[in-house]
XYZ file of C-alpha atoms in Angstrom:
608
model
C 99.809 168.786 56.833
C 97.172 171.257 58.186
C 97.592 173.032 61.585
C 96.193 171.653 64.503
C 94.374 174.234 66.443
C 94.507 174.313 70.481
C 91.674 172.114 71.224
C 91.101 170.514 68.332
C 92.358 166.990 66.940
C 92.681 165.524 70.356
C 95.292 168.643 71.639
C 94.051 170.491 74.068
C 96.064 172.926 75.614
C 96.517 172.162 79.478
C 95.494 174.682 82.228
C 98.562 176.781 83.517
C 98.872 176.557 87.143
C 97.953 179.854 87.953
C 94.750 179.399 85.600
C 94.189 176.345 87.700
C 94.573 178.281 90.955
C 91.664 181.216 89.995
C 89.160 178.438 88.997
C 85.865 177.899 91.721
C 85.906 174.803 94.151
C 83.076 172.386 93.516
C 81.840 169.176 94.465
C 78.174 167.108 94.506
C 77.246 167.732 98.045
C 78.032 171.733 97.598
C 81.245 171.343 99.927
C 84.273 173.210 97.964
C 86.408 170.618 97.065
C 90.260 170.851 95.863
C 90.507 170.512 92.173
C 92.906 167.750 90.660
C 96.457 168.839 90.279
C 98.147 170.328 87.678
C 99.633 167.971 85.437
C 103.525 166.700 86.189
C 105.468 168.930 83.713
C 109.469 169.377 84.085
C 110.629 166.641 85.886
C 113.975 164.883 86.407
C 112.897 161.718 84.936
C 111.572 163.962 81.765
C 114.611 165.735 81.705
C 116.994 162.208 82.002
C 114.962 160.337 79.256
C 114.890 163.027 76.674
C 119.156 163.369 77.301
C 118.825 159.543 76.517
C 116.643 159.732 73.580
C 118.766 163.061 72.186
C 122.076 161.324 72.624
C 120.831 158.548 70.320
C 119.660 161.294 67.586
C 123.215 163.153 68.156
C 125.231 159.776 67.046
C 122.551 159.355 64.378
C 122.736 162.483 62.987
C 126.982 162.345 63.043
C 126.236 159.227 61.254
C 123.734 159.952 58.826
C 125.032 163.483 58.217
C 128.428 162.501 57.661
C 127.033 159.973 54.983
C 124.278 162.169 53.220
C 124.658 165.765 54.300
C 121.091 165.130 56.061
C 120.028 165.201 59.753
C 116.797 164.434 61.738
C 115.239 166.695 64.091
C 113.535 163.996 66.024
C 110.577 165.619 66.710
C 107.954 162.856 65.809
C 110.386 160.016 66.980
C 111.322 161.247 70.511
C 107.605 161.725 71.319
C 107.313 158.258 70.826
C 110.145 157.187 72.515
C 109.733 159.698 75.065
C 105.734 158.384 75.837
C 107.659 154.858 75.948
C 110.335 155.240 78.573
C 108.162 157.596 80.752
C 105.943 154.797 81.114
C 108.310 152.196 81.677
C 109.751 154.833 84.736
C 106.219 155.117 85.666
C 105.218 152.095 86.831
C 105.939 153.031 90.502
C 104.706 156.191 90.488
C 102.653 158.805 88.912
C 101.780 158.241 84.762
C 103.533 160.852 82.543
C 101.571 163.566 81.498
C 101.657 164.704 78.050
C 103.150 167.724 79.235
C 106.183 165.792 80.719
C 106.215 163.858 77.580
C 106.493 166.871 75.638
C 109.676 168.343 77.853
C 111.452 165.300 77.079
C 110.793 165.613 73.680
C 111.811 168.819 73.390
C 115.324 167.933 75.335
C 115.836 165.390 72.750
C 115.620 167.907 70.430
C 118.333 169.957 71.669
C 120.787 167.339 71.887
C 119.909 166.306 69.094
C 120.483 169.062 66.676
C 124.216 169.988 68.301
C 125.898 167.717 65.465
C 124.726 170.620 62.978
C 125.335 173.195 65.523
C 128.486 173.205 65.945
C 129.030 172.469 62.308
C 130.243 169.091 62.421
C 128.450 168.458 59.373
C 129.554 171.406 56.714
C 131.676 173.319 58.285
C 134.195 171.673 60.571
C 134.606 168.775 57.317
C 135.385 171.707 54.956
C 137.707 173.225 57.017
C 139.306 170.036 57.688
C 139.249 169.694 53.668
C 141.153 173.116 53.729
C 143.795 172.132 55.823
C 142.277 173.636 59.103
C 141.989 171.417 61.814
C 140.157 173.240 64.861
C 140.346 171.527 68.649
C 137.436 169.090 69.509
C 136.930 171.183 72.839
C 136.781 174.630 71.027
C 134.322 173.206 68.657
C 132.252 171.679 71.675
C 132.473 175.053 72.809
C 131.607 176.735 69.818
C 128.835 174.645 68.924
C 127.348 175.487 72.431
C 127.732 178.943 71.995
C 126.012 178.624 68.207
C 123.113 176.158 69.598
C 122.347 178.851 72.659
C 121.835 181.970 70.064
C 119.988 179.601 68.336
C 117.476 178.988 70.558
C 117.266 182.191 72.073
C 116.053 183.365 68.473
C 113.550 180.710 68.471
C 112.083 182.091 71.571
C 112.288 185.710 70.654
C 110.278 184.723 67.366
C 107.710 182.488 69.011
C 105.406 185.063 69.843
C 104.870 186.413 66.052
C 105.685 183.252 63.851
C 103.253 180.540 65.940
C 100.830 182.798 67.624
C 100.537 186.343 65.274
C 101.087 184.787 62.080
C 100.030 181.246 63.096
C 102.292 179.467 60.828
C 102.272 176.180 60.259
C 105.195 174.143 61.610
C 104.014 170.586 60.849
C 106.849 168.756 62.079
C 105.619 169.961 65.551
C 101.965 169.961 64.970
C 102.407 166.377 64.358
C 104.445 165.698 67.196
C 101.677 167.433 69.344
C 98.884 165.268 68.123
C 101.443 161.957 68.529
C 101.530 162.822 72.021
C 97.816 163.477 72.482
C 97.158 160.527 70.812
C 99.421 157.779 72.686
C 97.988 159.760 76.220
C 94.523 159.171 75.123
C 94.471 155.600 73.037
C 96.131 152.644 74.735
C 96.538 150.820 71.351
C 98.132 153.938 69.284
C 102.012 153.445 70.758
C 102.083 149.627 70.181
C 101.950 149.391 66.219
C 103.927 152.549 66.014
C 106.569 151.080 68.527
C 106.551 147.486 66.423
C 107.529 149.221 63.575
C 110.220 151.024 65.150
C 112.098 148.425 67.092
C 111.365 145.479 64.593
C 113.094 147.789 61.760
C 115.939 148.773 63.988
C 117.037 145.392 64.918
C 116.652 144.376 61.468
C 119.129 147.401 60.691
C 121.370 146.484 62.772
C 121.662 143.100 62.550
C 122.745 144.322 58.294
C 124.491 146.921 59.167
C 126.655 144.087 61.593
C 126.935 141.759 58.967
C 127.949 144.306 56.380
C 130.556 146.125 58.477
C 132.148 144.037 61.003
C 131.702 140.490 59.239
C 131.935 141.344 55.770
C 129.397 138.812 54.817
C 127.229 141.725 52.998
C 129.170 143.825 50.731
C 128.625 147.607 50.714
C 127.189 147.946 46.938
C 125.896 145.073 44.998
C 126.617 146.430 41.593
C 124.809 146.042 38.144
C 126.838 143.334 35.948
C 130.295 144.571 34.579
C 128.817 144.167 30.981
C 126.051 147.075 31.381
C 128.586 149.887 30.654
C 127.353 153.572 30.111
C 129.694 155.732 28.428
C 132.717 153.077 28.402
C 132.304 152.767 31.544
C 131.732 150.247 34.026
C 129.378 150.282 37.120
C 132.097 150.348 39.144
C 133.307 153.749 38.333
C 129.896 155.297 38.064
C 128.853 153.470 41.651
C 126.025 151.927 39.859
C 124.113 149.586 41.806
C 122.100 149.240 45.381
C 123.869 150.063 48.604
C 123.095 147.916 51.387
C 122.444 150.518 53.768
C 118.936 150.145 55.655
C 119.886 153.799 56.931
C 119.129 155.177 53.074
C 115.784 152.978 52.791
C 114.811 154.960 56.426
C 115.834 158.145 54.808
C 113.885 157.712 51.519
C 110.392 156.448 53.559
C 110.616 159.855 55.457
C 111.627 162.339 53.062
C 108.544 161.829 50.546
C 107.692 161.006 47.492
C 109.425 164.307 45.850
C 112.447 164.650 47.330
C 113.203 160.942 46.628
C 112.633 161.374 43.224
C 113.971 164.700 42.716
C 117.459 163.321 44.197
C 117.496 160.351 42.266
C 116.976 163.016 39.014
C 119.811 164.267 39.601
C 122.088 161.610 40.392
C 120.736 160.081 37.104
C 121.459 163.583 35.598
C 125.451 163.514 37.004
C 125.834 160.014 36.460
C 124.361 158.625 33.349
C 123.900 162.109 31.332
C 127.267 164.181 32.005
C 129.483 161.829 34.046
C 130.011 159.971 29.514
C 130.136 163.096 28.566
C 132.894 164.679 31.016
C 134.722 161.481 29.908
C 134.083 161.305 26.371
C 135.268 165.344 26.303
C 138.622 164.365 28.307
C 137.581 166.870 30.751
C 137.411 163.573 33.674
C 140.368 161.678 33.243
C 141.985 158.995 35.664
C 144.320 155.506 35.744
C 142.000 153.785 37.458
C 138.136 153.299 38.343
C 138.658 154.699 41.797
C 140.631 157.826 40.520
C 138.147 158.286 37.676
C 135.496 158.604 39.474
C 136.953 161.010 41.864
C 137.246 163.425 39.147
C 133.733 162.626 38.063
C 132.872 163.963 41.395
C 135.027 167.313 41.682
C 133.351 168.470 38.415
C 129.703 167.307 39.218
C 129.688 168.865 42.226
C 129.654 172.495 40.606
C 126.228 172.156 39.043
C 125.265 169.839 42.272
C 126.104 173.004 44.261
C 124.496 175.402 41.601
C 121.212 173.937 41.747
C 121.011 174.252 45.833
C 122.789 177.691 46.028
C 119.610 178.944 43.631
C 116.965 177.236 45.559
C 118.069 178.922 48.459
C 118.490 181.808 46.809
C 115.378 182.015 46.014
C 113.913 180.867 49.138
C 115.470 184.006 51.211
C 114.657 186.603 48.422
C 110.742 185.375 49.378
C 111.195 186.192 53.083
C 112.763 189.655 52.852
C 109.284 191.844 53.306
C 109.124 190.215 57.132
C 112.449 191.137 58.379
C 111.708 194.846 59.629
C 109.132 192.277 61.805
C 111.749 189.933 63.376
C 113.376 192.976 64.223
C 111.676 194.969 65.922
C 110.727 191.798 67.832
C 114.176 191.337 68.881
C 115.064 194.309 69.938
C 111.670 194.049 72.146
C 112.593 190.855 73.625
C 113.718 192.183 77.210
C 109.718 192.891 77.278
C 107.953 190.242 76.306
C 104.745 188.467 77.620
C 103.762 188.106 81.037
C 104.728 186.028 84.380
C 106.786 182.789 83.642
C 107.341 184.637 80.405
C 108.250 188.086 81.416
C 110.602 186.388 83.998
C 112.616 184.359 81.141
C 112.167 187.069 77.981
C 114.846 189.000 80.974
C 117.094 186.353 81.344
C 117.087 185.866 77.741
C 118.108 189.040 76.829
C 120.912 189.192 79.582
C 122.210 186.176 78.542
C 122.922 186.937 75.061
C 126.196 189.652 75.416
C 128.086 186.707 77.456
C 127.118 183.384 74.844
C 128.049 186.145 72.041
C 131.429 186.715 73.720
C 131.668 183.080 74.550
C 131.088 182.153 70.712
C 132.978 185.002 69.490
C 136.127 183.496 71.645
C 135.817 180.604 70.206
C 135.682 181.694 67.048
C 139.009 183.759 67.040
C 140.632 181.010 68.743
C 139.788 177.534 67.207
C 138.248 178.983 63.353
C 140.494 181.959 63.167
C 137.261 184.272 62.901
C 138.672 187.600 64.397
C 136.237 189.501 66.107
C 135.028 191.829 63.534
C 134.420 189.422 61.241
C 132.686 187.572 63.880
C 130.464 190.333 64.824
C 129.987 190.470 60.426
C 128.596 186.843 60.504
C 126.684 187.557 63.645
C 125.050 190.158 61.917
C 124.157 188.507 58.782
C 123.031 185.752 61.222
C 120.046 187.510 62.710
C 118.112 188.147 58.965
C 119.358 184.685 57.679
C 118.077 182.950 60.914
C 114.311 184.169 60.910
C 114.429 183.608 56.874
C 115.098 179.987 58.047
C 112.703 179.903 61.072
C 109.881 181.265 58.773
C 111.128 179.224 55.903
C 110.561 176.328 58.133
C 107.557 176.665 59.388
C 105.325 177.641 56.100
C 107.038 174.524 54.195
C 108.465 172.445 57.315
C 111.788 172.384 55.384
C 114.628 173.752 57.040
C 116.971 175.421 54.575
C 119.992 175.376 57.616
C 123.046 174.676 55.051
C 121.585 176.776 52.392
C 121.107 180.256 54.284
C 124.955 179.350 55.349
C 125.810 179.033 52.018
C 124.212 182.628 50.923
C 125.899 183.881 54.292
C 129.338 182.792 52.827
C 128.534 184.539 49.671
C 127.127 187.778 51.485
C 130.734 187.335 53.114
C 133.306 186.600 50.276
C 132.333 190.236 48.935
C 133.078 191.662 52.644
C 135.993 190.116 53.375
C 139.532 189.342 52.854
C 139.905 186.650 50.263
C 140.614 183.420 52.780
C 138.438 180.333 52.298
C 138.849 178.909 55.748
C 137.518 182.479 57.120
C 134.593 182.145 54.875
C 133.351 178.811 55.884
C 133.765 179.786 59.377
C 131.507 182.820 58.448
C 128.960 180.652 57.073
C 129.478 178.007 59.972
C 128.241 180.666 62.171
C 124.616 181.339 59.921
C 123.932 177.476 59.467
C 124.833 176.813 63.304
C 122.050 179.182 65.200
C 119.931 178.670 62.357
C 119.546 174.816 63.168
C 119.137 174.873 66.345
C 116.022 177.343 65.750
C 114.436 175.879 63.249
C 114.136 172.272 65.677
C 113.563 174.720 68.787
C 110.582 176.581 66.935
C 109.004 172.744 65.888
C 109.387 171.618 69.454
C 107.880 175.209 70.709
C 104.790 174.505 68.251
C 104.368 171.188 69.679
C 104.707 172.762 73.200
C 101.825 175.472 72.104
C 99.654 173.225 71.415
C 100.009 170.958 74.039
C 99.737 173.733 76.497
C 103.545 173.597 77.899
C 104.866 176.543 79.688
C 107.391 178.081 76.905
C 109.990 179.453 79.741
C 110.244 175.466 81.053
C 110.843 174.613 77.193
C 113.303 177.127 76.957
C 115.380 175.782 80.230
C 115.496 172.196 79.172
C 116.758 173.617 75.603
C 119.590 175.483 76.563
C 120.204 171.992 79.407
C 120.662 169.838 76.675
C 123.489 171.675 74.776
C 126.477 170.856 77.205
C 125.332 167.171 76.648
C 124.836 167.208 72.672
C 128.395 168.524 72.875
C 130.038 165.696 74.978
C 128.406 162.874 72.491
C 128.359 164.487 68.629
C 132.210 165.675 69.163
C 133.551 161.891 70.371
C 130.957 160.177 67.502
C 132.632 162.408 64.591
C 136.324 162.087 65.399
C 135.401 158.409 65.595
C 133.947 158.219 62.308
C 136.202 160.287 60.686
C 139.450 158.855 62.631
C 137.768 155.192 61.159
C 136.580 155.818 57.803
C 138.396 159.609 57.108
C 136.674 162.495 55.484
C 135.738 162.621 51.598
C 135.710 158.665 51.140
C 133.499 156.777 49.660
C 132.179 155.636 53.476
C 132.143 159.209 54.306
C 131.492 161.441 51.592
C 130.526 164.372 53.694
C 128.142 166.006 50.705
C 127.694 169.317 53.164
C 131.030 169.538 53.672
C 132.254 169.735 50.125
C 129.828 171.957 49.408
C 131.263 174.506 52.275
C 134.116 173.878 50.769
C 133.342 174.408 47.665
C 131.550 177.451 47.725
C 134.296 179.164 50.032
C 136.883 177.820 47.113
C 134.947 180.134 44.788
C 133.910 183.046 46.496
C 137.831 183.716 47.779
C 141.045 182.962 46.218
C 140.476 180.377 43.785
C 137.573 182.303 41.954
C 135.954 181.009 38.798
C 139.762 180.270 37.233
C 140.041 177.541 40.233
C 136.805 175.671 38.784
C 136.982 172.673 36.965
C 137.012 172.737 33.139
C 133.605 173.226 31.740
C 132.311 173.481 34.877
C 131.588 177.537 34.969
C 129.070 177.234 32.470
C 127.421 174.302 33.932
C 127.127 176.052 37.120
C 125.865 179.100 36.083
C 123.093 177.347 34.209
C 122.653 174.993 37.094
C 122.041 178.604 39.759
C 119.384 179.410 37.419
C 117.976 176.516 36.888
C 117.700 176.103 41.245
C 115.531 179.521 40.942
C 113.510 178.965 38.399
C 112.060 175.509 39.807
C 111.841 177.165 43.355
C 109.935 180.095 42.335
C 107.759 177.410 40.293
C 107.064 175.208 42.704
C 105.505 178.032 44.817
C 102.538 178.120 42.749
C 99.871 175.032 41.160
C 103.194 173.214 39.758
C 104.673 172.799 43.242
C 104.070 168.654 43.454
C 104.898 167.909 39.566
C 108.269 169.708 39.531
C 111.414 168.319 41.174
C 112.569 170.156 44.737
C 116.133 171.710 42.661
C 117.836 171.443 46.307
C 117.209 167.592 46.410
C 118.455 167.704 42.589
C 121.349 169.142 43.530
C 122.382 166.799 46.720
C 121.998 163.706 43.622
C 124.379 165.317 42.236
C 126.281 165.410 45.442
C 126.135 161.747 46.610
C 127.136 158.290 45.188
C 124.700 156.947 42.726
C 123.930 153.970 44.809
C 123.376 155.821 47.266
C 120.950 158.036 45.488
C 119.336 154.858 44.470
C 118.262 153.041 47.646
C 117.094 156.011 48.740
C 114.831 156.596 46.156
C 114.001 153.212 46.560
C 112.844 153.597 50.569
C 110.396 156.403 48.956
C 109.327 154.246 46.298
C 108.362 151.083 48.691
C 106.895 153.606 51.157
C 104.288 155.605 48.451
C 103.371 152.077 47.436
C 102.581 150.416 50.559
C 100.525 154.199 52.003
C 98.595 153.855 48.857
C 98.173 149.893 49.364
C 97.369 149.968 53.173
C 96.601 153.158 54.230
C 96.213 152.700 57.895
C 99.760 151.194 58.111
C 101.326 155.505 57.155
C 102.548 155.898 61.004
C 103.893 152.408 61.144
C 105.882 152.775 58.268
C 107.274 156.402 59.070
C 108.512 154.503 62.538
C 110.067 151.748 60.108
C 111.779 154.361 58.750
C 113.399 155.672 61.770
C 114.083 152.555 63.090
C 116.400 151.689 60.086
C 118.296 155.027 60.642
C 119.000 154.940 64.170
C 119.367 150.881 63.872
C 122.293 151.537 61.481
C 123.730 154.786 62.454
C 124.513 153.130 66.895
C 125.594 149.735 64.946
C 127.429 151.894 62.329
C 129.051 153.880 65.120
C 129.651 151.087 67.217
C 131.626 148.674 65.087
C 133.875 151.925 64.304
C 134.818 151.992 68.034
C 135.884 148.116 67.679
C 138.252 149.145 64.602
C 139.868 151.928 66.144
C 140.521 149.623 69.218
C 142.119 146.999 66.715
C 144.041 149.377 64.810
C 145.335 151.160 68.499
């Protein structure tokens, strides 16, 4: 996607008040008249809907996270919410402004990304994996401290990645033209609102009858007589999983990354999984315990292929980092007015949130202070590598910088893998919450919203993203527990994984066979990656989506792919339906994930 230029495509930047205030009075009759006022911008109703809107993308991203090591900014989808409930509040009193509508998008946001955070979705699994189990509140705590250094990077970088450098950012430029759009065309919310609520309730309504009646089973299964390998579907998870929450996942990721993860689950399953068992290096009594040692080899090369695309991905980004800085270290003077005023407050803020995380750190992940102030400093590189990652490719590569921080870390420190997951915890944690702060500040750009009022309702809607994401994962994993086949936590293994290696265990703690496999996999991740930056880049597979097939169930891999499959095919069919069907696919995420959550809250009742 192209970017959208202020003032062009329907976006056009709004007049700042004090703009507004220099402009001449003028009327017909030659009598100064008062000009309109400036458009509603941070409100309390803005600020109230976009804590609703983000507290259903923190349970959905818990959910969905948990489930496929993926999470959802919410960029596009809380503009559209957003424009909805505003005008539902409006009714009896002034219309929202896209301005408005763009604050409570950008709170969504916020709350939104706090699951990843505070590293409920690598980090705090793995540890929990390693026999670490850190409080909820220190974690809530934690998180907020990550998520506030987050987007205090995103703000310090604004100024040279989306105005100097211009870069692309589609994920907001896309959200900015949503909102235009639905301010300026009555008819351009209702199909993209149909789509959303008709495929939600559908969702749910499966997701109800799958979970709490039982009447649809989780996998449907190929017939017992198509074996691969001596084995039967049932051991290599072959089959459809009735999750509309994959089919949403697949229509939003693209045509690609559906394929390329389906590669490599076909890869893991079907090519080594016979072979592993053929070899005796996967052995186990059962289908259940066979497979589970299916997946502790296969997740070596899984983890391969996604350490060398990031990697890769970094070693591109190096040449800008004298850049990011000297821009940080600037910070205390930056821009002018509203600006000026915040860029100060920014930069007095960040001592206290570092000693708040660092606390937090030492107390809950056992991160002593040097090593804290270690990871912090490997976090300020790794972090703009992400936020300018993310805006020329509008990929965020959040668990893969962490991943490279935890290697950057096992040569640094002492040999403990709990202390170099937390290391890497702290990396992937600011880095997601500036990557979605940097989309929503794009959005805001163009729009013409005042940066410092984005930056307030940011940092507002971390204390709430806290109080939902922590209660939603000790629910799930209190329900379903971590590493099952409900929850099978793909980021966290991989945490875990790569802290297994890079510490005590080394390469003599690897699976049999699996060294080699690995190694070959690493290179494999940088050669596509470095490929796929030139003419090749849509006909080769994305070797991080590779490597998460290898990663999650095969079924699950499947009805994924085939959400991306029914999506290309009806875009290329009808293409005026594209926005509808994106919507579609959010509705079947968020329709499964509150469902999903909330007939886990009915089972832990039962079972208390």
């Amino acid at each position: 996607m192209r970017k959208l230029p202020a003032g062009r495509a329907g976006v056009a930047p709004a007049p700042l008040p004090e703009e507004s205030a220099s402009r001449p009075l003028h009327s017909v009759s030659g009598t100064p008249s008062p000009l309109p006022p400036a458009p509603r911008e941070l409100t309390v109703r803005a600020l109230v809907m976009g804590g609703l809107i983000g507290s259903v993308l923190a349970v959905t991203n818990v959910y969905m996270g948990l489930k496929t090591g993926l999470w959802e900014s919410g960029c596009v989808l809380s503009s559209l919410l957003a424009f909805g409930g505003l005008s539902v509040l409006a009714r009896r009193g002034a219309p929202p402004s896209p301005l408005e509508t763009n604050l409570a998008q950008t709170t969504a946001v916020s709350v939104g990304a706090m699951p990843a955070s505070a590293g409920l979705l690598g980090a705090v699994p793995a540890l929990t994996l390693l026999g670490t189990q850190p409080p909820g509140w220190a974690v809530a705590l934690w998180g907020v401290g990550l998520g506030t250094l987050g987007v205090l990077f995103a703000f310090s970088l604004r100024r040279r990645l989306l105005e100097e450098e211009a870069l692309p950012f589609p994920t907001g430029a896309a959200a900015a033209e949503l909102i235009s759009t639905l301010h300026s065309t009555g008819s351009a919310y209702a199909a993209r609102a149909r789509g959303l609520w008709t495929s939600g309730l559908v969702s749910g309504v499966l997701t109800w009858l799958r979970d709490a009646s039982q009447l649809v089973p989780p996998v449907s299964l190929l017939p017992a007589a198509m074996r691969v390998g001596g084995m039967g579907p049932e051991t290599l998870s072959l089959g459809m999983a009735w999750n509309p929450m994959l089919l949403g996942i697949g229509v939003l990721v693209g045509l690609q990354a559906g394929l390329s993860i389906l590669l490599g689950s076909l890869v893991a399953w079907l090519g080594l999984a016979p072979w592993l068992v053929r070899e005796g290096v996967a052995t186990g009594a059962t289908p259940d315990a066979l497979r589970e040692s299916l997946a502790a080899w296969l997740l070596w090369p899984g983890v391969g292929l996604m350490v060398g695309a990031a990697a890769t991905s970094i070693a591109s980004q190096v040449r800008a980092l004298p850049a990011v800085l000297a821009d940080l270290r600037g910070l205390a003077r930056y821009g002018e007015g509203w600006e000026a005023t915040a860029s100060r407050w920014v930069a007095r803020a960040v001592l206290p949130v570092i000693l708040l995380t660092g606390a937090m750190g030492w107390f809950a992940f056992h991160l002593s202070p040097l090593y804290f102030l270690l990871a912090l400093v490997l976090a300020v590189p790794l972090c703009a590598v992400c936020a300018r990652a993310t805006g020329q490719t509008d990929i965020a590569p959040i668990s893969p910088v962490g991943q490279f921080a935890q290697g950057a870390f096992g040569m640094l420190a002492p040999p403990l893998p709990s202390l170099n997951a937390s290391a890497g915890a702290v990396v992937s944690g600011a880095a997601s919450h500036a990557s979605g702060s940097l989309w929503s500040l794009q959005a805001g750009r163009l729009l013409g919203t005042s940066a410092s009022r984005q930056l307030l309702v940011q940092l507002s809607g971390l204390l709430l993203g806290a109080a939902v994401a922590l209660p939603t994962y000790h629910l799930l994993v209190s329900v379903h527990g971590l590493d099952s086949q409900a929850l099978p936590v793909p980021t966290g293994r991989q945490f875990k994984a790569v802290a297994e290696l890079l510490t005590a265990r080394g390469l003599e703690g690897l699976p049999r066979s699996s060294t080699l496999a690995t190694g070959v996999a690493f290179a494999l991740g940088v050669v596509l990656s470095a490929a796929a930056r030139g003419r090749l880049a849509r006909l080769l597979p994305s070797a991080a989506a590779m490597g998460l097939g290898f990663l999650l169930p095969a079924s699950y891999a499947v009805t994924l792919c085939l959400g991306t499959l029914l999506a290309a095919l009806v875009g290329r069919l009808r293409p005026s339906t594209t926005q509808t069907v994106q919507s579609a696919g959010a509705g079947a995420i968020v329709g499964e994930s509150l469902v999903g959550v909330f007939v886990s809250a009915l089972s832990l009742m039962r079972q208390g």
